[in-house]
């Protein structure tokens, strides 16, 4: 019987740093391991997949059965196909930032996958700068990701050292069992994230008897597509860094609330990777194909957003 693969679920709300963490794990802990990455993105396209693929890694995009839309059938089928065809030893699953960790963990624990792979660890990345805002505004999704994690990794602690303690308390209130790491990522041992202190799968079930009081705030579960809008823009235009900065600034004032934008745009001397969060954005050179931007938020105006980037809604 073939050895079963180990699944690590890397969860986290929009822009918490999941892709950055996956890159660290690939670079520092999984070199030479047969690893598959499963991207399950909310929206038309997966920008992260394009970025990871330039690192020469096979990425399977499962947008058709996007689990955050509550369709788990396709997710399980695709994952099963990947496990049987590719026979990886390690599978990193990166759910959408608005996906529920409980949905993905349940899908992986079902009989279809259980014979081929087992979930070794559920890691949730939490952005210290925004965790209070996310808990207050998008509690249902944010809380689910923390509540179901074995390990919570705080991101941006070096940029906002004053906020790490508050973030830690918010996480502790939601999940008292998980390990919480607050140190800068450069100081964290990647292999330790995956393996240290992780109990064997069968030993992990015993202390699920903690109170679930905070579960009862919401009357019914929402699907991500009821709460969040996603807009994908395609454009053949070339942008200088300054032009992109001006357009990202315009997102701050756009109608609705832009929670996250990411994409690759063309530039005169190579492509740009755009990463946007409210009040915070990065524009960096990259080798991935350009021309697409994916925006997630609430009450978005598609034509206004397309107009800012001189593109068309996909």
Rosetta silent file (secondary structure, phi, psi, omega in degrees, C-alpha in Angstrom):
SEQUENCE: XXXXXXXXXXXXXXXXXXXXXXXXXXXXXXXXXXXXXXXXXXXXXXXXXXXXXXXXXXXXXXXXXXXXXXXXXXXXXXXXXXXXXXXXXXXXXXXXXXXXXXXXXXXXXXXXXXXXXXXXXXXXXXXXXXXXXXXXXXXXXXXXXXXXXXXXXXXXXXXXXXXXXXXXXXXXXXXXXXXXXXXXXXXXXXXXXXXXXXXXXXXXXXXXXXXXXXXXXXXXXXXXXXXXXXXXXXXXXXXXXXXXXXXXXXXXXXXXXXXXXXXXXXXXXXXXXXXXXXXXXXXXXXXXXXXXXXXXXXXXXXXXXXXXXXXXXX
SCORE:     score description
SCORE:     0.000 S_00000001
   1 L     0.000  132.996 -179.373    0.000    0.000    0.000 S_00000001
   2 L   -65.659  150.731  178.460    1.385    3.386   -0.937 S_00000001
   3 L   -68.232  139.629 -179.585    2.271    5.722    1.877 S_00000001
   4 L   -77.021  146.969  179.692   -0.489    8.243    2.502 S_00000001
   5 E   -74.939  156.403  175.697    0.276   11.845    1.734 S_00000001
   6 E  -102.367  129.691  179.540    0.378   14.472    4.456 S_00000001
   7 E  -104.305  132.237  171.786   -1.935   17.423    4.010 S_00000001
   8 E  -119.067  123.301  179.154   -1.191   20.825    5.512 S_00000001
   9 E   -98.140  123.245 -178.662   -3.968   23.377    5.226 S_00000001
  10 E  -107.870   98.498 -173.162   -2.676   26.959    5.132 S_00000001
  11 E  -105.262  171.884  178.395   -5.667   29.135    5.956 S_00000001
  12 E   155.946  149.099 -178.574   -6.064   32.845    6.689 S_00000001
  13 L   -70.500  172.186 -174.619   -8.268   35.802    5.864 S_00000001
  14 L   -48.053  124.246  171.719   -7.653   37.963    2.786 S_00000001
  15 L    72.348   16.465 -177.818   -4.064   39.097    2.445 S_00000001
  16 L   -70.027  -26.079 -179.285   -2.842   37.622    5.723 S_00000001
  17 L   122.433   25.108 -176.537    0.275   36.234    4.060 S_00000001
  18 H   -63.379  -45.133 -177.490   -0.643   32.661    3.065 S_00000001
  19 H   -66.079  -38.522  177.537    1.288   32.657   -0.212 S_00000001
  20 H   -61.219  -42.216  178.475    4.339   34.169    1.504 S_00000001
  21 H   -64.033  -43.243  179.716    4.198   31.413    4.109 S_00000001
  22 H   -61.062  -39.907  178.698    3.892   28.730    1.411 S_00000001
  23 H   -63.555  -38.575  177.793    6.948   30.149   -0.337 S_00000001
  24 H   -64.213  -44.245 -179.196    8.888   29.992    2.957 S_00000001
  25 H   -62.977  -42.019 -179.151    7.828   26.376    3.535 S_00000001
  26 H   -64.989  -39.630 -175.995    8.826   25.364   -0.007 S_00000001
  27 H   -75.020  -39.157 -168.927   12.184   27.106    0.287 S_00000001
  28 H  -107.815  -23.713 -173.549   13.128   26.046    3.818 S_00000001
  29 L  -121.105  -19.492 -170.648   11.280   22.866    4.751 S_00000001
  30 L  -120.953   19.034 -179.621   10.181   21.043    1.609 S_00000001
  31 L   -61.117  128.035  177.719   13.167   21.212   -0.714 S_00000001
  32 L    81.713   -6.607  176.377   13.322   17.948   -2.637 S_00000001
  33 L   -83.939  148.057  176.069    9.982   16.732   -1.270 S_00000001
  34 L   -80.484  101.365 -170.607    7.316   15.774   -3.764 S_00000001
  35 E  -118.220  136.932  172.927    4.898   18.575   -2.974 S_00000001
  36 E  -116.727  142.686  177.028    1.607   19.598   -4.550 S_00000001
  37 E  -113.844  128.942  178.130   -0.061   22.926   -3.909 S_00000001
  38 E  -110.992  117.219  179.443   -3.800   23.181   -4.152 S_00000001
  39 E   -98.070  129.370  177.380   -5.109   26.684   -4.673 S_00000001
  40 E  -127.107   82.957 -168.854   -8.769   27.148   -4.026 S_00000001
  41 L   -94.341  153.648  178.833   -9.360   30.757   -4.862 S_00000001
  42 L   -93.390  118.559 -177.247  -12.481   32.867   -4.694 S_00000001
  43 L   124.236  178.057 -171.150  -12.897   34.564   -8.032 S_00000001
  44 L   -70.093  -42.473 -168.965  -12.234   33.865  -11.678 S_00000001
  45 L  -129.726  161.885  176.910   -8.510   33.383  -11.656 S_00000001
  46 L  -113.866  104.834  179.556   -5.801   32.482   -9.280 S_00000001
  47 H   -68.253  -40.622 -178.321   -3.042   35.058   -9.271 S_00000001
  48 H   -59.157  -38.487 -179.269   -1.126   33.202   -6.567 S_00000001
  49 H   -59.876  -41.690  179.201   -1.017   30.112   -8.744 S_00000001
  50 H   -62.594  -40.263 -178.392    0.706   32.101  -11.480 S_00000001
  51 H   -69.053  -42.068 -179.330    3.248   33.445   -8.979 S_00000001
  52 H   -69.438  -33.377 -176.083    3.956   30.046   -7.457 S_00000001
  53 H   -66.800  -29.418  179.348    4.174   28.441  -10.874 S_00000001
  54 L   -66.938  -16.091  173.251    7.066   30.695  -11.857 S_00000001
  55 L   -85.663   10.242  175.190    8.913   28.860   -9.073 S_00000001
  56 L    76.557   27.276 -177.258    8.468   25.685  -11.138 S_00000001
  57 L  -111.182  139.327  179.196    5.819   24.091   -8.956 S_00000001
  58 L   -73.248  125.873 -179.454    2.760   22.277  -10.255 S_00000001
  59 E  -122.508  128.147  177.568   -0.337   24.124   -9.117 S_00000001
  60 E  -103.195  120.189  179.529   -3.827   22.763   -9.561 S_00000001
  61 E   -93.942  134.030 -176.307   -6.481   25.439   -9.622 S_00000001
  62 L  -118.269   43.510 -174.531   -9.880   24.375   -8.443 S_00000001
  63 H   -65.896  -27.653 -177.352  -11.909   27.443   -9.221 S_00000001
  64 H   -65.523  -37.973 -178.523  -14.768   25.468  -10.736 S_00000001
  65 H  -108.412   37.544 -176.277  -15.464   23.679   -7.470 S_00000001
  66 L   -46.105  117.211 -171.411  -14.436   26.605   -5.343 S_00000001
  67 H   -68.469  -25.315 -178.515  -15.057   25.355   -1.830 S_00000001
  68 H   -70.671  -10.086  174.459  -15.869   28.794   -0.470 S_00000001
  69 H   -92.872    7.725  176.678  -18.998   28.626   -2.590 S_00000001
  70 L    81.174    8.612  178.053  -20.031   25.553   -0.621 S_00000001
  71 L   -97.124   98.729 -177.302  -19.429   23.119   -3.496 S_00000001
  72 H   -91.884  -16.040 -177.015  -17.285   20.440   -1.917 S_00000001
  73 H   -57.553  -51.587 -178.786  -17.916   17.751   -4.510 S_00000001
  74 H   -65.649  -35.737 -179.560  -15.526   19.116   -7.129 S_00000001
  75 H   -61.119  -48.542 -178.782  -12.949   19.939   -4.511 S_00000001
  76 H   -63.149  -43.196 -178.532  -12.830   16.355   -3.274 S_00000001
  77 H   -62.670  -44.889 -178.910  -12.793   14.975   -6.815 S_00000001
  78 H   -65.867  -41.564 -178.610   -9.965   17.265   -7.901 S_00000001
  79 H   -66.157  -41.872  178.626   -7.937   16.569   -4.775 S_00000001
  80 H   -61.964  -43.297  178.069   -8.424   12.835   -5.168 S_00000001
  81 H   -60.400  -42.696  179.711   -7.325   13.042   -8.800 S_00000001
  82 H   -62.822  -43.456 -178.093   -4.222   14.988   -7.816 S_00000001
  83 H   -64.951  -40.815 -177.219   -3.320   12.451   -5.108 S_00000001
  84 H   -77.834  -35.926 -175.572   -3.715    9.441   -7.396 S_00000001
  85 H   -79.114  -42.185 -169.648   -2.092   10.976  -10.480 S_00000001
  86 H   -99.147  -20.750 -177.862    0.771   12.893   -8.908 S_00000001
  87 L    43.213   55.332  179.308    1.287   10.827   -5.715 S_00000001
  88 L   -71.878  158.538  173.537    2.758   13.716   -3.742 S_00000001
  89 L   -89.650  -30.525 -179.150    4.186   13.136   -0.287 S_00000001
  90 E  -127.870  135.752  175.043    3.088   16.559    0.910 S_00000001
  91 E  -122.480  123.779  173.766    0.025   18.558   -0.138 S_00000001
  92 E  -102.525  120.090  178.786   -0.299   22.219    0.798 S_00000001
  93 E  -105.502  122.593  176.709   -3.864   23.418    0.461 S_00000001
  94 E  -109.319   96.745  178.925   -4.339   27.171    0.320 S_00000001
  95 E   -68.667  161.872  173.169   -8.060   27.870    0.695 S_00000001
  96 L   -56.098  150.685  177.873   -9.514   31.154   -0.445 S_00000001
  97 L   -61.355  -18.794  177.767   -9.124   33.983    2.064 S_00000001
  98 L  -112.197   20.883  175.603  -12.889   33.909    2.487 S_00000001
  99 L   -87.161  160.092  176.935  -13.162   30.133    2.670 S_00000001
 100 L   -97.762  127.225 -179.481  -14.079   28.333    5.867 S_00000001
 101 H   -61.384  -35.115 -179.190  -11.351   26.132    7.282 S_00000001
 102 H   -61.274  -38.382  179.640  -13.982   23.807    8.749 S_00000001
 103 H   -62.734  -44.122 -175.373  -15.361   23.075    5.236 S_00000001
 104 H   -71.463  -41.771  179.546  -11.953   22.193    3.863 S_00000001
 105 H   -62.198  -40.865  179.996  -10.927   20.112    6.866 S_00000001
 106 H   -64.526  -41.780  179.559  -14.213   18.187    6.654 S_00000001
 107 H   -62.649  -38.993 -178.641  -13.729   17.537    2.932 S_00000001
 108 H   -73.746  -24.159 -177.595  -10.196   16.236    3.567 S_00000001
 109 H   -86.391   -9.010 -177.689  -11.370   14.014    6.420 S_00000001
 110 L   -68.657  166.365 -175.056  -14.022   12.280    4.305 S_00000001
 111 H   -62.347  -31.417 -178.760  -13.615    8.697    3.100 S_00000001
 112 H   -62.152  -37.234 -177.633  -12.665    9.667   -0.475 S_00000001
 113 H   -95.223  -35.019 -174.393   -9.520   11.438    0.670 S_00000001
 114 H   -53.010  -31.145 -179.769   -8.868    9.607    3.934 S_00000001
 115 L   -72.600  -22.598 -173.198   -7.606    6.507    2.161 S_00000001
 116 L  -107.864  -23.231 -173.442   -4.979    8.528    0.289 S_00000001
 117 E  -158.442  156.294  174.916   -3.976   11.310    2.643 S_00000001
 118 E  -132.948  148.422 -179.384   -4.381   12.642    6.155 S_00000001
 119 E   -77.193  117.834 -178.570   -4.412   16.183    7.482 S_00000001
 120 E   -88.261  -40.836 -178.920   -1.262   16.655    9.497 S_00000001
 121 E  -153.739  144.603  176.474   -1.723   20.284   10.485 S_00000001
 122 E  -114.811  111.033 -175.154   -4.141   23.165   10.045 S_00000001
 123 E  -109.715  130.358  176.988   -2.250   26.443   10.099 S_00000001
 124 E  -118.518  130.578  179.134   -4.013   29.808   10.091 S_00000001
 125 E   -96.701  130.359 -178.183   -2.204   33.059    9.345 S_00000001
 126 E  -124.545  123.617  179.701   -3.572   36.135   11.143 S_00000001
 127 E   -78.689  115.692 -174.921   -2.606   39.703   10.195 S_00000001
 128 L   -64.117  -28.786 -176.097   -2.031   41.584   13.468 S_00000001
 129 L   -69.880  -35.201 -170.759   -2.854   44.931   11.902 S_00000001
 130 L  -113.395    3.476 -169.468   -6.337   43.991   10.718 S_00000001
 131 H   -65.885  -31.760  179.503   -7.495   41.148   12.915 S_00000001
 132 H   -67.692  -44.092 -179.776   -9.786   43.295   15.061 S_00000001
 133 H   -62.269  -42.285 -178.954  -11.466   44.845   12.023 S_00000001
 134 H   -67.402  -40.437 -179.938  -11.916   41.435   10.401 S_00000001
 135 H   -62.892  -42.080 -176.566  -13.313   39.872   13.553 S_00000001
 136 H   -71.882  -33.266 -174.259  -15.819   42.696   13.959 S_00000001
 137 H  -101.180  -27.642 -175.147  -16.905   42.835   10.310 S_00000001
 138 L  -133.330   40.121 -171.061  -16.442   39.322    8.952 S_00000001
 139 H   -50.086  -43.620 -173.592  -16.561   37.303   12.144 S_00000001
 140 H   -56.112  -43.275 -177.964  -18.174   34.228   10.714 S_00000001
 141 H   -80.012  -45.124 -176.960  -15.308   33.535    8.277 S_00000001
 142 H   -62.336  -46.173 -178.164  -12.493   34.924   10.400 S_00000001
 143 H   -65.643  -41.513 -179.519  -13.543   33.031   13.543 S_00000001
 144 H   -58.405  -39.990 -177.762  -13.997   29.747   11.690 S_00000001
 145 H   -66.706  -34.943 -178.906  -10.418   29.915   10.402 S_00000001
 146 H   -81.324  -41.616 -176.348   -8.996   30.447   13.896 S_00000001
 147 H   -59.776  -33.052 -174.131  -11.338   28.106   15.721 S_00000001
 148 L   -99.355    7.674 -178.352  -10.352   25.152   13.533 S_00000001
 149 L   -89.077  149.757  170.122   -6.584   25.732   13.498 S_00000001
 150 L   -90.385  -27.941 -174.681   -3.946   23.707   15.352 S_00000001
 151 E  -139.733  131.561  177.148   -1.414   26.480   14.905 S_00000001
 152 E  -116.469  128.166 -177.278   -1.937   30.223   14.472 S_00000001
 153 E  -113.150  118.484  179.526    0.847   32.265   12.974 S_00000001
 154 E   -81.833  134.116  177.780    0.668   36.045   13.438 S_00000001
 155 E  -108.428  156.485 -179.274    1.905   38.019   10.429 S_00000001
 156 L    66.201   23.738  179.146    3.380   41.556   10.319 S_00000001
 157 L   -66.545  -31.080 -179.633    4.410   41.436   14.003 S_00000001
 158 L   -71.159  -28.760  179.295    7.731   43.091   13.115 S_00000001
 159 L   -80.538  -30.566 -176.539    5.900   45.988   11.435 S_00000001
 160 L  -132.170   66.099 -174.888    3.353   46.422   14.252 S_00000001
 161 H   -58.690  -30.137 -178.688    4.999   45.135   17.441 S_00000001
 162 H   -68.887  -17.115 -174.906    2.448   46.974   19.572 S_00000001
 163 H   -98.832   -7.955 -174.832   -0.435   45.002   18.099 S_00000001
 164 H   -61.943  -40.341 -175.832    0.891   41.485   18.548 S_00000001
 165 H   -67.303  -43.694  177.648   -0.412   41.123   22.099 S_00000001
 166 H   -60.227  -44.241 -179.082   -3.950   42.274   21.232 S_00000001
 167 H   -61.698  -41.601 -179.581   -3.983   39.920   18.251 S_00000001
 168 H   -61.412  -41.261  179.641   -2.812   37.086   20.460 S_00000001
 169 H   -65.439  -41.075  178.339   -5.643   37.777   22.924 S_00000001
 170 H   -60.100  -43.962 -179.835   -8.226   37.818   20.117 S_00000001
 171 H   -64.424  -45.132 -179.041   -6.914   34.447   18.899 S_00000001
 172 H   -60.383  -38.877  178.876   -6.868   33.004   22.441 S_00000001
 173 H   -60.813  -37.118 -176.153  -10.495   34.035   23.029 S_00000001
 174 H   -82.821  -38.257 -175.417  -11.530   32.130   19.924 S_00000001
 175 L  -144.772  106.985 -177.643   -9.220   29.127   20.294 S_00000001
 176 L   -86.733  -11.530 -176.127   -7.445   28.311   23.537 S_00000001
 177 L   -88.002  -31.814 -170.914   -5.933   25.048   22.243 S_00000001
 178 L   -68.724  149.741  168.828   -3.913   26.216   19.256 S_00000001
 179 E   -73.581  141.841  177.802   -0.258   27.159   19.470 S_00000001
 180 E  -122.416  122.727 -179.822    0.159   30.866   18.678 S_00000001
 181 E  -106.194  128.849 -175.745    3.448   32.115   17.234 S_00000001
 182 L  -114.672   -6.090 -175.590    4.206   35.823   17.490 S_00000001
 183 L   -76.557  160.717  177.209    7.853   36.080   16.467 S_00000001
 184 L   -56.937  144.505 -174.236    9.029   37.551   13.146 S_00000001
 185 H   -61.022  -31.081 -179.257    8.825   34.989   10.355 S_00000001
 186 H   -60.836  -27.572 -178.076   12.556   35.194    9.638 S_00000001
 187 H   -90.278   -1.890 -175.176   13.148   33.684   13.099 S_00000001
 188 L   -93.369  133.071  178.099   10.654   30.849   12.663 S_00000001
 189 L   -79.108  116.862 -173.998   11.892   27.373   11.756 S_00000001
 190 H   -62.831  -40.922 -179.497    9.799   26.282    8.773 S_00000001
 191 H   -64.729  -34.815  177.654   10.133   22.557    9.453 S_00000001
 192 H   -62.555  -35.262  178.078    9.004   23.192   13.022 S_00000001
 193 H   -61.052  -39.891 -175.327    5.823   24.800   11.708 S_00000001
 194 H   -80.671  -39.295 -168.090    4.969   21.638    9.843 S_00000001
 195 H  -118.308  -29.804 -172.215    6.107   18.964   12.234 S_00000001
 196 L   -65.607  132.454  173.958    7.059   20.127   15.723 S_00000001
 197 L    67.967    2.314  179.270    4.540   19.309   18.386 S_00000001
 198 L   -79.887  120.687 -178.327    1.988   18.122   15.854 S_00000001
 199 L   -74.413  162.045  178.035    0.339   15.118   17.416 S_00000001
 200 L   -63.588  145.505 -174.135   -0.418   12.067   15.329 S_00000001
 201 H   -48.396  -42.632 -175.640   -3.758   12.459   13.525 S_00000001
 202 H   -71.306  -18.191 -178.849   -5.573    9.883   15.637 S_00000001
 203 H   -90.690    2.948 -170.794   -4.421   11.596   18.831 S_00000001
 204 L   -89.790  -10.506 -170.175   -5.737   14.977   17.828 S_00000001
 205 L   -84.982  -12.196 -163.748   -9.407   14.554   18.503 S_00000001
 206 L   -67.044  -32.469 -174.645   -9.394   14.330   22.277 S_00000001
 207 L  -110.450   55.901  177.522   -9.794   17.888   23.475 S_00000001
 208 L   -95.487   26.119 -174.211  -12.581   19.271   21.367 S_00000001
 209 L   -99.354   16.410 -179.572  -14.791   19.849   24.379 S_00000001
 210 L   -73.809  161.631 -175.872  -14.156   23.571   24.780 S_00000001
 211 L   -67.985  143.347  179.340  -17.083   25.971   24.769 S_00000001
 212 L  -112.533   34.683 -174.886  -18.450   27.150   21.477 S_00000001
 213 H   -51.808  -45.863 -172.696  -20.327   30.163   22.866 S_00000001
 214 H   -69.173   -2.603  179.384  -19.215   32.575   20.193 S_00000001
 215 H   -73.264  -17.510 -166.495  -20.727   30.335   17.555 S_00000001
 216 H   -96.071    7.800 -179.909  -24.233   31.484   18.215 S_00000001
 217 H   -67.116  -34.524 -174.280  -23.973   35.090   17.131 S_00000001
 218 L  -104.384  135.743 -175.110  -25.041   34.325   13.589 S_00000001
 219 L   -65.861  -43.433  179.475  -28.378   32.788   12.780 S_00000001
 220 L  -142.846  161.164  179.969  -27.274   30.851    9.729 S_00000001
 221 L   -75.103  139.530  176.397  -24.123   30.168    7.815 S_00000001
 222 L  -101.463  149.926  169.390  -23.448   32.389    4.846 S_00000001
 223 L   -85.411  151.057 -178.318  -21.772   31.365    1.664 S_00000001
 224 H   -57.310  -35.373 -175.842  -18.848   33.549    0.736 S_00000001
 225 H   -74.887   -8.207  173.654  -20.595   34.714   -2.422 S_00000001
 226 H   -82.289  -25.463 -171.037  -23.477   36.155   -0.376 S_00000001
 227 H  -103.290  -37.327 -172.894  -21.124   38.377    1.609 S_00000001
 228 L  -113.520  146.827  172.653  -18.241   39.164   -0.731 S_00000001
 229 E  -104.375  147.251  173.481  -18.050   40.454   -4.284 S_00000001
 230 E  -128.496  133.946 -179.403  -15.272   39.472   -6.600 S_00000001
 231 E  -126.975  126.947  176.203  -14.313   41.443   -9.702 S_00000001
 232 E  -110.988  129.473 -178.296  -11.715   40.290  -12.200 S_00000001
 233 E  -115.932  133.268  175.210  -10.286   42.885  -14.580 S_00000001
 234 E  -115.562  135.789  179.405   -8.311   42.083  -17.697 S_00000001
 235 L  -149.384  143.352  177.851   -6.212   44.691  -19.464 S_00000001
 236 L   -95.488    2.394 -175.209   -3.480   44.730  -22.115 S_00000001
 237 L   -69.464  155.498  174.661   -2.201   48.122  -21.002 S_00000001
 238 E  -104.051  137.021 -176.571    1.337   48.766  -19.845 S_00000001
 239 L  -125.642  141.447  168.846    1.798   50.688  -16.594 S_00000001
 240 L   -82.198  166.726  178.286    4.705   52.447  -14.966 S_00000001
 241 H   -57.987  -41.931 -178.301    5.127   52.007  -11.204 S_00000001
 242 H   -63.174  -40.986  179.071    3.815   55.559  -10.650 S_00000001
 243 H   -63.230  -39.725  179.056    0.695   54.898  -12.715 S_00000001
 244 H   -67.749  -39.600  178.522   -0.024   51.772  -10.708 S_00000001
 245 H   -59.236  -43.343 -179.714    0.510   53.617   -7.425 S_00000001
 246 H   -63.237  -37.904 -178.849   -2.022   56.245   -8.462 S_00000001
 247 H   -73.928  -36.138  176.366   -4.547   53.561   -9.392 S_00000001
 248 H   -66.992  -36.361  176.312   -4.095   51.622   -6.183 S_00000001
 249 H   -62.110  -36.840  179.911   -4.623   54.884   -4.300 S_00000001
 250 H   -65.619  -25.876  178.344   -7.877   55.298   -6.249 S_00000001
 251 H   -63.595  -31.013  179.647   -9.093   51.944   -4.903 S_00000001
 252 H   -58.875  -33.194 -174.429   -9.158   53.512   -1.423 S_00000001
 253 L  -103.260    5.488 -178.493  -11.862   55.920   -2.617 S_00000001
 254 L   -70.568  161.895  178.001  -13.794   53.549   -4.832 S_00000001
 255 L   -61.547  151.348  178.961  -17.412   52.688   -4.085 S_00000001
 256 L    73.306 -161.827 -178.090  -17.942   49.894   -1.592 S_00000001
 257 E  -125.156  114.003  175.652  -15.083   48.396    0.369 S_00000001
 258 E   -86.144  116.155 -178.149  -12.096   46.916   -1.425 S_00000001
 259 E   -92.599  -28.790 -173.409  -10.642   44.339    0.987 S_00000001
 260 E  -162.241  138.672  170.154   -8.022   42.840   -1.260 S_00000001
 261 E  -139.773  138.478  175.783   -6.652   43.185   -4.756 S_00000001
 262 E  -149.430  146.509 -178.948   -3.920   41.137   -6.313 S_00000001
 263 E   179.470  179.889  176.503   -2.727   40.678   -9.809 S_00000001
 264 E  -126.269  122.081  179.319    0.021   40.936  -12.339 S_00000001
 265 E  -111.758  153.598  179.341    0.111   43.953  -14.650 S_00000001
 266 E   -80.867  145.904  175.577    2.324   44.563  -17.652 S_00000001
 267 L  -131.601  162.843 -176.813    5.056   47.177  -17.492 S_00000001
 268 L   -60.008  -28.483 -177.030    7.361   48.660  -20.123 S_00000001
 269 L  -122.183   33.786 -178.761   10.342   46.717  -18.746 S_00000001
 270 L   125.979  169.813 -173.447    8.686   43.596  -17.359 S_00000001
 271 E   -88.599  159.483 -179.437    5.635   42.701  -15.317 S_00000001
 272 E  -116.205  134.981  170.652    4.493   43.971  -11.918 S_00000001
 273 E   -94.174  120.525  179.101    3.011   41.942   -9.076 S_00000001
 274 E  -103.041  132.007  175.281    0.369   44.066   -7.306 S_00000001
 275 E  -132.043  118.962 -176.081   -0.698   43.296   -3.738 S_00000001
 276 E  -125.681  133.358  167.961   -3.268   45.601   -2.179 S_00000001
 277 E  -133.052  157.982 -179.461   -4.861   45.765    1.268 S_00000001
 278 L   -52.875  122.612  176.735   -6.671   48.800    2.716 S_00000001
 279 L    76.948   13.799 -167.973   -4.017   51.413    3.469 S_00000001
 280 E  -161.233  117.058  176.001   -1.218   49.150    2.379 S_00000001
 281 E  -147.797  158.870  179.368    0.087   48.065   -0.995 S_00000001
 282 E  -133.365  141.704  175.091    3.148   46.655   -2.739 S_00000001
 283 E  -127.689  116.885 -177.233    4.260   46.747   -6.359 S_00000001
 284 E  -132.811  152.826  175.488    7.120   44.401   -7.211 S_00000001
 285 E   -63.690  144.761  174.035    8.764   43.059  -10.338 S_00000001
 286 E  -154.601  164.202 -175.316    7.749   39.532  -11.253 S_00000001
 287 L   -97.465   -5.764 -176.246    8.113   36.947  -13.994 S_00000001
 288 L   -70.548  161.239  177.489    4.491   35.756  -14.111 S_00000001
 289 L   -64.256  144.955 -175.507    2.181   36.529  -17.041 S_00000001
 290 L  -110.755  171.383  173.699    0.467   39.890  -16.785 S_00000001
 291 L   115.500    5.274 -177.715   -2.846   41.522  -17.546 S_00000001
 292 E  -135.165  137.796  176.874   -5.193   40.362  -14.801 S_00000001
 293 E  -130.707  132.770  178.420   -6.270   41.820  -11.476 S_00000001
 294 E  -112.491  127.864 -176.809   -8.609   40.126   -8.998 S_00000001
 295 E  -121.100  133.039  178.128  -10.442   42.334   -6.490 S_00000001
 296 E  -122.577  138.632  179.189  -12.443   41.116   -3.496 S_00000001
 297 E  -176.777 -156.743 -179.886  -14.634   43.299   -1.318 S_00000001
 298 E  -125.784  137.652  177.640  -18.128   44.362   -0.438 S_00000001
 299 L    53.990   43.988 -177.149  -20.610   46.322   -2.565 S_00000001
 300 L   -79.040  149.038  175.718  -18.084   46.756   -5.375 S_00000001
 301 L  -105.422  106.633 -172.540  -18.881   48.634   -8.566 S_00000001
 302 H   -58.465  -46.871 -175.809  -17.490   46.542  -11.380 S_00000001
 303 H   -71.070  -33.726  177.033  -17.411   49.159  -14.123 S_00000001
 304 H   -62.568  -44.562 -178.083  -15.878   51.793  -11.831 S_00000001
 305 H   -66.644  -42.317  177.638  -13.074   49.400  -10.856 S_00000001
 306 H   -61.280  -38.994  179.249  -12.463   48.351  -14.447 S_00000001
 307 H   -61.302  -37.814 -179.571  -12.344   52.040  -15.388 S_00000001
 308 H   -59.364  -38.617 -177.863   -9.607   52.768  -12.843 S_00000001
 309 L   -99.736    7.469  177.861   -7.343   50.249  -14.547 S_00000001
 310 L    58.840   33.372 -179.247   -8.541   50.965  -18.067 S_00000001
 311 L  -120.641 -169.589  176.619   -9.558   47.350  -18.499 S_00000001
 312 E  -118.067  145.075  175.698  -12.690   45.327  -18.955 S_00000001
 313 E   -63.946  133.033 -177.865  -14.448   43.222  -16.332 S_00000001
 314 L   -73.985    0.000    0.000  -13.656   39.590  -17.142 S_00000001
